[in-house]
Structure formats: structure tokens, C-alpha cells
Short mmCIF file of C-alpha atoms and ligand atoms in Angstrom, two decimals:
data_model
loop_
_atom_site.label_atom_id
_atom_site.label_comp_id
_atom_site.label_asym_id
_atom_site.label_seq_id
_atom_site.Cartn_x
_atom_site.Cartn_y
_atom_site.Cartn_z
CA MET A 6 102.08 213.09 254.70
CA LEU A 7 104.52 210.32 255.20
CA TYR A 8 105.21 209.47 258.86
CA VAL A 9 107.92 207.47 259.98
CA TYR A 10 108.16 205.12 263.02
CA ALA A 11 111.66 203.75 263.44
CA PRO A 12 113.00 204.80 266.74
CA ASP A 13 116.53 204.40 266.75
CA GLN A 14 116.83 205.60 262.88
CA GLY A 15 113.77 208.03 262.75
CA ASP A 16 116.08 211.00 261.54
CA LEU A 17 118.14 208.88 259.16
CA TYR A 18 114.85 207.70 257.35
CA ALA A 19 113.24 211.43 257.66
CA SER A 20 116.24 212.62 255.65
CA LEU A 21 116.57 209.98 253.24
CA LEU A 22 112.76 210.10 252.49
CA ARG A 23 112.81 213.95 252.36
CA ALA A 24 115.67 213.75 249.53
CA ALA A 25 113.98 211.17 247.57
CA LEU A 26 110.45 212.42 247.80
CA PRO A 27 110.88 216.29 247.79
CA GLU A 28 107.18 216.74 247.08
CA TRP A 29 106.11 214.99 250.34
CA SER A 30 105.72 216.14 253.70
CA VAL A 31 107.81 213.75 255.95
CA ALA A 32 108.07 213.62 259.60
CA ALA A 33 109.51 211.10 262.03
CA TRP A 34 108.05 209.81 265.59
CA PRO A 35 108.16 211.40 267.98
CA ALA A 36 107.70 214.58 266.12
CA PRO A 37 104.02 215.83 266.57
CA VAL A 38 101.91 215.62 263.63
CA ASP A 39 98.33 216.27 262.58
CA PRO A 40 96.73 212.93 262.57
CA ALA A 41 94.36 213.77 259.96
CA ALA A 42 97.26 214.69 257.51
CA VAL A 43 98.79 211.22 257.61
CA THR A 44 98.03 209.44 254.58
CA HIS A 45 101.18 206.83 254.56
CA VAL A 46 103.14 205.27 257.49
CA ALA A 47 106.52 203.52 257.27
CA ALA A 48 107.11 201.75 260.46
CA TRP A 49 108.88 198.79 262.12
CA ALA A 50 106.94 197.36 265.05
CA PRO A 51 105.22 200.52 266.23
CA PRO A 52 103.49 200.09 269.92
CA PRO A 53 99.84 199.04 270.12
CA GLY A 54 97.31 201.88 269.12
CA PHE A 55 100.06 203.64 267.02
CA PHE A 56 97.94 203.59 263.82
CA ALA A 57 94.50 204.58 265.67
CA PRO A 58 94.59 208.36 265.24
CA PHE A 59 95.40 208.20 261.46
CA GLY A 60 91.92 208.54 260.09
CA GLN A 61 93.03 208.77 256.39
CA LEU A 62 95.73 206.38 256.35
CA ARG A 63 96.06 204.64 252.97
CA THR A 64 99.34 202.68 253.28
CA VAL A 65 101.71 201.25 255.59
CA PHE A 66 105.17 200.44 254.37
CA ASN A 67 106.68 197.92 256.71
CA LEU A 68 110.27 198.60 257.22
CA GLY A 69 111.00 194.78 257.23
CA ALA A 70 110.24 191.71 255.12
CA GLY A 71 107.90 190.00 257.70
CA VAL A 72 104.22 191.27 258.32
CA ASP A 73 103.09 188.86 260.87
CA ALA A 74 103.17 191.41 263.70
CA LEU A 75 101.04 194.00 261.62
CA LEU A 76 98.57 191.44 260.46
CA THR A 77 97.62 190.55 263.94
CA ARG A 78 96.77 194.28 265.17
CA ASP A 79 93.63 195.90 266.00
CA ASP A 80 94.40 199.48 265.03
CA LEU A 81 94.78 198.96 261.36
CA PRO A 82 91.70 198.57 259.21
CA ALA A 83 91.64 195.96 256.34
CA SER A 84 91.03 198.84 253.94
CA VAL A 85 94.67 200.01 254.52
CA ASP A 86 97.39 198.58 252.26
CA ILE A 87 100.29 196.87 253.79
CA VAL A 88 103.60 196.91 251.55
CA ARG A 89 106.67 195.14 252.86
CA LEU A 90 110.39 195.35 251.85
CA THR A 91 111.67 192.89 249.38
CA ASP A 92 115.11 192.02 250.12
CA ALA A 93 116.14 195.75 250.78
CA GLY A 94 119.70 194.41 251.41
CA MET A 95 118.50 191.50 253.82
CA ALA A 96 119.13 188.82 251.21
CA ALA A 97 122.88 188.80 251.10
CA GLN A 98 122.82 188.93 255.02
CA MET A 99 120.73 185.86 255.16
CA THR A 100 123.17 184.39 252.84
CA GLU A 101 126.03 184.87 255.54
CA TYR A 102 123.65 183.72 258.39
CA CYS A 103 122.97 180.64 256.54
CA LEU A 104 126.48 179.86 255.42
CA TYR A 105 127.77 180.43 258.98
CA GLY A 106 125.62 177.64 260.27
CA VAL A 107 126.27 175.24 257.04
CA LEU A 108 129.95 175.92 257.92
CA HIS A 109 129.73 174.98 261.61
CA TRP A 110 128.26 171.80 260.58
CA GLN A 111 130.43 170.98 257.53
CA ARG A 112 133.61 171.89 259.31
CA GLU A 113 132.51 170.33 262.62
CA MET A 114 133.16 173.43 264.70
CA ASP A 115 131.00 172.14 267.23
CA ALA A 116 133.05 169.21 267.69
CA TYR A 117 136.29 171.03 267.65
CA ARG A 118 134.86 173.46 270.32
CA ARG A 119 134.26 170.49 272.55
CA GLN A 120 137.70 168.96 271.66
CA GLN A 121 139.33 172.28 272.58
CA ALA A 122 137.48 172.36 276.09
CA GLU A 123 138.72 168.87 276.74
CA GLY A 124 142.28 169.38 275.40
CA VAL A 125 141.87 166.81 272.51
CA TRP A 126 143.98 167.06 269.50
CA LEU A 127 141.83 165.07 266.78
CA GLN A 128 141.61 165.68 263.14
CA ARG A 129 138.23 164.76 261.67
CA GLN A 130 137.69 163.89 258.16
CA THR A 131 136.93 166.95 256.23
CA ARG A 132 133.51 167.10 254.18
CA LEU A 133 133.59 168.95 250.64
CA ARG A 134 130.83 171.46 249.83
CA ALA A 135 129.48 169.09 247.30
CA ASP A 136 128.77 166.34 249.94
CA VAL A 137 126.79 168.81 252.10
CA ARG A 138 123.01 168.99 251.37
CA VAL A 139 121.32 171.99 252.59
CA GLY A 140 117.44 172.18 252.55
CA ILE A 141 115.80 175.71 252.48
CA LEU A 142 112.55 176.11 253.66
CA GLY A 143 111.04 179.44 251.97
CA LEU A 144 112.18 180.13 248.48
CA GLY A 145 110.97 183.72 248.35
CA GLU A 146 113.19 186.99 248.21
CA LEU A 147 115.25 185.89 250.99
CA GLY A 148 115.35 182.03 250.70
CA GLY A 149 115.60 182.31 246.81
CA ARG A 150 118.49 184.33 247.10
CA VAL A 151 120.32 181.96 249.84
CA ALA A 152 119.59 178.95 247.71
CA ARG A 153 121.10 180.61 244.62
CA ASP A 154 124.16 181.67 246.42
CA LEU A 155 124.83 178.14 247.93
CA VAL A 156 124.36 176.57 244.48
CA GLY A 157 127.09 178.92 243.28
CA MET A 158 129.43 177.94 246.05
CA GLY A 159 128.96 174.12 245.25
CA TYR A 160 126.60 172.96 247.85
CA ARG A 161 123.71 170.44 247.10
CA VAL A 162 120.58 172.46 247.72
CA GLY A 163 116.94 171.52 247.88
CA GLY A 164 114.14 173.84 248.89
CA TRP A 165 110.55 174.15 249.79
CA SER A 166 107.77 176.57 248.77
CA ARG A 167 103.91 176.68 249.14
CA ARG A 168 103.74 176.91 245.19
CA ARG A 169 105.98 174.93 242.62
CA ARG A 170 109.16 176.81 242.05
CA GLU A 171 112.07 176.46 239.74
CA LEU A 172 115.38 177.21 240.45
CA ASP A 173 118.50 176.59 238.55
CA GLY A 174 120.41 173.98 240.44
CA VAL A 175 117.94 173.56 243.27
CA VAL A 176 115.70 170.62 243.91
CA CYS A 177 112.48 172.60 244.61
CA ARG A 178 109.63 170.58 246.13
CA HIS A 179 106.25 171.87 247.73
CA GLY A 180 103.40 170.27 249.47
CA ASP A 181 103.45 168.03 252.60
CA ASP A 182 105.48 165.09 250.99
CA GLY A 183 107.66 167.67 249.48
CA LEU A 184 108.67 168.97 253.01
CA ASN A 185 109.17 165.62 254.26
CA GLU A 186 111.46 164.75 251.45
CA THR A 187 113.42 168.10 251.77
CA LEU A 188 113.74 167.50 255.49
CA ALA A 189 114.89 163.82 255.12
CA SER A 190 117.40 164.79 252.46
CA SER A 191 118.94 167.60 254.07
CA ASP A 192 122.18 167.76 256.50
CA VAL A 193 121.29 171.33 257.39
CA VAL A 194 117.85 172.86 257.18
CA PHE A 195 117.69 176.51 256.91
CA CYS A 196 114.04 177.92 257.54
CA VAL A 197 113.15 181.39 256.24
CA LEU A 198 109.33 181.05 255.99
CA PRO A 199 107.03 183.64 257.17
CA ALA A 200 104.98 183.14 260.24
CA THR A 201 101.22 182.61 259.24
CA ALA A 202 98.62 180.36 260.35
CA ALA A 203 99.80 177.50 257.81
CA THR A 204 103.55 177.87 259.08
CA ARG A 205 102.71 177.67 262.82
CA HIS A 206 104.52 174.87 264.50
CA LEU A 207 105.29 173.36 261.07
CA LEU A 208 108.37 171.87 262.52
CA ASP A 209 106.95 169.82 265.04
CA ALA A 210 108.13 166.66 266.72
CA ALA A 211 106.92 164.45 263.76
CA ARG A 212 108.60 166.59 261.21
CA LEU A 213 111.82 166.95 263.49
CA ALA A 214 112.06 163.02 263.37
CA CYS A 215 112.18 163.33 259.65
CA LEU A 216 115.68 165.15 259.65
CA PRO A 217 118.64 162.60 259.40
CA GLU A 218 120.53 161.80 262.65
CA GLY A 219 123.05 164.26 263.37
CA ALA A 220 121.55 167.16 261.08
CA ALA A 221 121.43 170.77 262.02
CA LEU A 222 118.63 173.24 261.94
CA ILE A 223 119.13 176.89 261.60
CA ASN A 224 115.93 179.00 262.10
CA ALA A 225 115.86 182.92 260.67
CA GLY A 226 112.19 182.95 259.90
CA ARG A 227 110.27 183.24 263.02
CA GLY A 228 109.89 181.51 266.15
CA SER A 229 106.36 180.45 265.60
CA LEU A 230 107.49 178.07 263.03
CA ILE A 231 109.26 175.66 265.16
CA ASP A 232 107.42 173.70 268.19
CA GLU A 233 110.28 174.70 270.57
CA ALA A 234 109.43 171.89 273.20
CA ALA A 235 109.77 169.24 270.23
CA LEU A 236 113.12 171.04 269.26
CA LEU A 237 114.46 170.73 272.66
CA ALA A 238 113.60 167.19 273.01
CA ARG A 239 115.23 166.34 269.65
CA LEU A 240 118.42 168.21 270.81
CA ASP A 241 118.44 166.47 274.19
CA ASP A 242 118.06 163.04 272.78
CA GLY A 243 121.11 163.86 270.30
CA GLY A 244 119.08 163.42 267.11
CA LEU A 245 120.14 166.82 266.02
CA ARG A 246 123.67 167.78 266.34
CA PHE A 247 122.74 171.85 267.10
CA ALA A 248 120.33 174.24 266.23
CA MET A 249 121.36 177.89 265.37
CA LEU A 250 118.28 180.24 266.32
CA ASP A 251 117.78 183.79 265.59
CA VAL A 252 113.97 183.95 266.32
CA PHE A 253 111.93 182.71 269.16
CA SER A 254 108.39 182.36 269.90
CA GLU A 255 108.79 184.85 272.81
CA GLU A 256 111.46 187.78 272.03
CA PRO A 257 113.40 188.92 273.88
CA LEU A 258 113.91 185.13 274.75
CA PRO A 259 112.94 184.91 278.56
CA ALA A 260 115.78 184.67 281.35
CA GLY A 261 115.91 181.01 282.22
CA HIS A 262 114.57 179.62 278.92
CA PRO A 263 116.56 176.33 278.28
CA PHE A 264 117.96 177.54 275.09
CA TRP A 265 120.16 180.12 276.57
CA ARG A 266 122.51 177.62 278.10
CA HIS A 267 121.81 174.66 276.08
CA PRO A 268 125.21 173.04 274.75
CA ARG A 269 123.60 172.42 271.31
CA VAL A 270 122.09 175.96 270.69
CA ILE A 271 123.76 178.68 269.11
CA MET A 272 121.54 181.87 269.63
CA THR A 273 121.51 185.24 268.09
CA PRO A 274 118.91 188.05 269.20
CA HIS A 275 116.81 188.50 265.83
CA VAL A 276 119.85 189.99 263.83
CA ALA A 277 120.08 187.67 260.85
CA ALA A 278 119.31 190.17 258.44
CA ASP A 279 118.69 193.92 258.88
CA THR A 280 116.90 196.26 256.64
CA VAL A 281 119.23 198.45 254.95
CA ALA A 282 117.70 202.21 255.23
CA GLU A 283 118.85 203.37 251.94
CA GLU A 284 117.28 200.49 250.02
CA ALA A 285 114.07 200.48 252.09
CA VAL A 286 113.70 204.35 250.94
CA ARG A 287 114.47 203.50 247.28
CA GLN A 288 111.65 201.02 247.50
CA ILE A 289 109.31 203.31 249.09
CA ALA A 290 110.21 206.06 246.93
CA ALA A 291 109.76 204.04 243.77
CA ARG A 292 106.03 203.06 245.10
CA LEU A 293 105.16 206.84 245.75
CA GLY A 294 106.37 207.78 242.31
CA GLY A 295 109.64 209.65 243.50
CA GLY A 296 113.38 208.49 243.77
CA ASP A 297 115.38 207.23 240.80
CA GLY A 298 112.54 206.34 238.69
CA GLY A 299 112.98 202.55 239.38
CA ALA A 300 110.08 200.21 238.86
CA ALA A 301 108.08 199.87 242.33
CA PRO A 302 109.08 196.21 243.64
CA ALA A 303 106.34 193.68 244.34
CA GLY A 304 105.49 193.64 248.13
CA ARG A 305 101.82 194.35 248.67
CA ILE A 306 100.53 192.04 251.12
CA ASP A 307 97.78 189.65 250.68
CA ARG A 308 96.09 189.76 254.08
CA GLN A 309 94.39 186.12 253.39
CA ARG A 310 97.70 184.34 252.43
CA GLY A 311 99.53 186.15 255.40
CA TYR A 312 102.68 186.93 253.76
P1 LIG B 9 108.71 186.10 250.80
O1 LIG B 9 109.47 186.43 249.67
O2 LIG B 9 107.27 186.32 250.93
O3 LIG B 9 108.81 184.45 250.71
C1 LIG B 9 108.36 183.56 251.47
C2 LIG B 9 108.28 182.09 250.96
O4 LIG B 9 107.76 181.33 252.04
C3 LIG B 9 108.03 182.05 249.61
O5 LIG B 9 108.86 181.10 249.00
C4 LIG B 9 106.55 181.05 249.95
O6 LIG B 9 106.35 180.47 249.14
C5 LIG B 9 106.94 180.32 251.37
N1 LIG B 9 105.85 179.74 251.90
C6 LIG B 9 104.95 180.73 252.59
N2 LIG B 9 103.97 180.24 253.28
C7 LIG B 9 104.38 178.86 253.06
C8 LIG B 9 103.52 177.53 253.38
N3 LIG B 9 102.66 177.55 254.10
N4 LIG B 9 104.20 176.48 253.04
C9 LIG B 9 105.36 176.54 252.15
N5 LIG B 9 105.89 177.57 251.73
C10 LIG B 9 105.61 178.66 252.00
O7 LIG B 9 109.61 186.39 252.09
P2 LIG B 9 110.75 186.91 252.53
O8 LIG B 9 111.25 188.09 251.98
O9 LIG B 9 111.88 185.67 251.79
O10 LIG B 9 111.13 186.81 253.98
C11 LIG B 9 110.78 185.58 254.46
C12 LIG B 9 110.73 185.76 256.10
O11 LIG B 9 112.01 185.76 256.63
C13 LIG B 9 109.68 187.00 256.49
O12 LIG B 9 108.45 186.59 256.54
C14 LIG B 9 110.57 187.16 258.00
O13 LIG B 9 109.46 186.14 258.87
C15 LIG B 9 111.53 186.37 257.93
N6 LIG B 9 112.76 187.35 258.28
C16 LIG B 9 113.71 187.17 259.42
C17 LIG B 9 114.61 188.22 259.45
C18 LIG B 9 115.50 188.01 260.55
O14 LIG B 9 116.49 188.85 260.75
N7 LIG B 9 115.58 186.97 261.42
C19 LIG B 9 114.88 189.11 258.36
C20 LIG B 9 114.06 189.19 257.41
C21 LIG B 9 112.90 188.26 257.18
P3 LIG B 9 105.73 180.78 247.50
O15 LIG B 9 106.84 180.92 246.82
O16 LIG B 9 104.85 179.46 247.10
O17 LIG B 9 104.98 182.05 247.84
C1 LIG B 10 112.90 190.97 260.19
O1 LIG B 10 112.54 190.06 260.92
C2 LIG B 10 112.17 191.12 259.11
O2 LIG B 10 111.01 190.30 258.76
O3 LIG B 10 112.44 192.04 258.17
#
């Protein structure tokens, strides 16, 4: 049996999965099920202890890209496979999110907002795309697509990943030096890395200091990637023009956190890229041998690697 945990979309997922996998028994939380019959779960952020009753559980389909929250749970034995979504409609949304921030920097919308508030009519020199350097941290399913899309639009794109990568038109780097070089040669940095032990506080005070004066930082990966106190300090001293943040070390961001009212922070509540249910179901069905017969995508998580 395949059990779904997607509180706002349980009915939608259940009906799409039943259509794609007619031979499977499918139910969605909170429908009661025999826990011993559940061999597969498709879920996003289920509550603590959710998996504990499912003694026959073999595979969890994460209804998102990042699996950090699944890997730190104590109710998922190591024998259970974790499979994540790859793109699933999220990559195009990531390009939109990144582009919004890049345009904010390129077309100086922050400065024009201030000028408007002060009643100032001042035309600033327009910058062309070919003169804007965008550095993308994470060149996987999402960052790779963003990099390609921005190259196609005419931006100067650099990228950084764990392993050596090659993407047409992108200056790809890896390793510590590669990160520092990517940061130092970017007007806008777009971060779309997974949260792992290796990426925790990757952007600390020293790394943030590598960014050129007046650069901008966009984070759509996870909050843990950035030392938020160091980021606040860099925003306060004016070294960074602005930060556009979708993810935070604590979500929802606590009331009273300085980011809420910071003049150099643009915030969104973890919405940079949403899973598209139809695409998620297509990937799950392909893995379970049903659906349109398309090849099963990659997405099995390597627990040691953490993504
Ligand atoms: P992915 O395909 O696994 O790509 C991850 C990329 O990060 C790869 O290029 C990988 O390098 C790189 N990377 C991982 N650890 C690294 C390290 N220690 N040093 C350097 N590079 C490292 O993941 P994805 O599907 O693109 O998703 C990325 C993340 O986006 C998710 O994990 C999630 O946290 C976040 N996300 C956020 C939202 C949102 O709405 N805000 C939505 C979806 C996803 P290699 O290429 O060498 O493996
Ligand atoms: C959302 O943050 C995801 O990882 O899919």
C-alpha cells in the first residue's frame, strides 16, 4: 500500500496516484490504514513519529527536493530508501525566483524604491545583462537549470558544486578556492544548495566578505547555509546591497527577528519553488512501474552524502 501525507493536497495526490497506479492500493492521511500494509509513503514534512507504526515500510517518496528534514528523524530506519523529486516543476520556478532578485539588483529597484519614498527623480545608468555576473551555488537539478536559463538570457554566469561540472556557457568551479572565486566574481549570488553537514554555515563572515562591495545574496536553498548573524552584520555595514531570503534557520521566522523589518532584506515564506503534484506523481509512478512508462528519474538519496 502507498500512503500519502500531504495535508492540503491529500485528495489530489490520492486521486492522481490511483489513476497512475491502478494496481496499487492508495490512501491519504488522515484516512485510517492498517500500518502493517503500508510499504511505501509519499510525504512532505510529516509530524514526528509518523513513520513509526509502518513496520513494513520500504520506500519514502519525499514530495520535495530537499531531504534534510527526513535524514534527521528517528522514526526512519536506515533500511528504508528515501527518494526525492528531481525538478518536478520546481526548476522553472527557481529561475523565476532568481531572476526577480537579479533584476532587482541589475535595474536598481532597491534604489528606486528609496528614491520614491524620498520624492527623488533621478535616472540611474542602466546596466545590461552582459555586464551582470551571477554566481550560482549548487548546480544540480535546480541550480543547473537556473544557470542554463540565465546564460540563455545573456547574463554572465558562474557556478559552484561539490564535484567538477561542465555546463555550456557557465564558468564552473568546485572546492574551497572555487567557492571563494565564485563569490568574489559575482554581483549576485544565488544559493540553491542542500542542507548537509558540509554546507552548514557555508556562507559565514569570511565567505560573505569575499563578495564584492554592493553585491546581493539570494538564498532559496536552506536557512542553515548562511550564518544569519554574519549576514545581518554584512547588511548593516552596507557591504551587501540586499539579501533576498526564502529560507531561514528557523521557519516560520520568529516574530521580532531582525530580518522582518530590515530595509535591505526581501523576504518570502519558503515559496521559491513549489512541487507540481502532477509531475511528482509521474515520477513516483515511473519508479513503481506504472504511469506513462517513462524512465524512473534519479533521486535515490545517498544518506552518507546527505542529499
Ligand atoms: P541536487 O540536484 O541534489 O543538487 C544539489 C547541488 O548542490 C549539486 O550541484 C551538488 O553538487 C551541490 N552540493 C551539494 N553539497 C555540496 C557541497 N558540500 N559543496 C558544493 N556543492 C554541493 O538538488 P536540487 O534538486 O537542485 O535542490 C537543491 C536544494 O534546493 C534542495 O536540497 C532544497 O534544500 C532546496 N529547495 C528549496 C526550495 C524552496 O522553495 N526554497 C524548493 C526546492 C528545493 P554535485 O553536483 O557535485 O553533486
Ligand atoms: C522545498 O523546499 C523542497 O526542498 O522541495
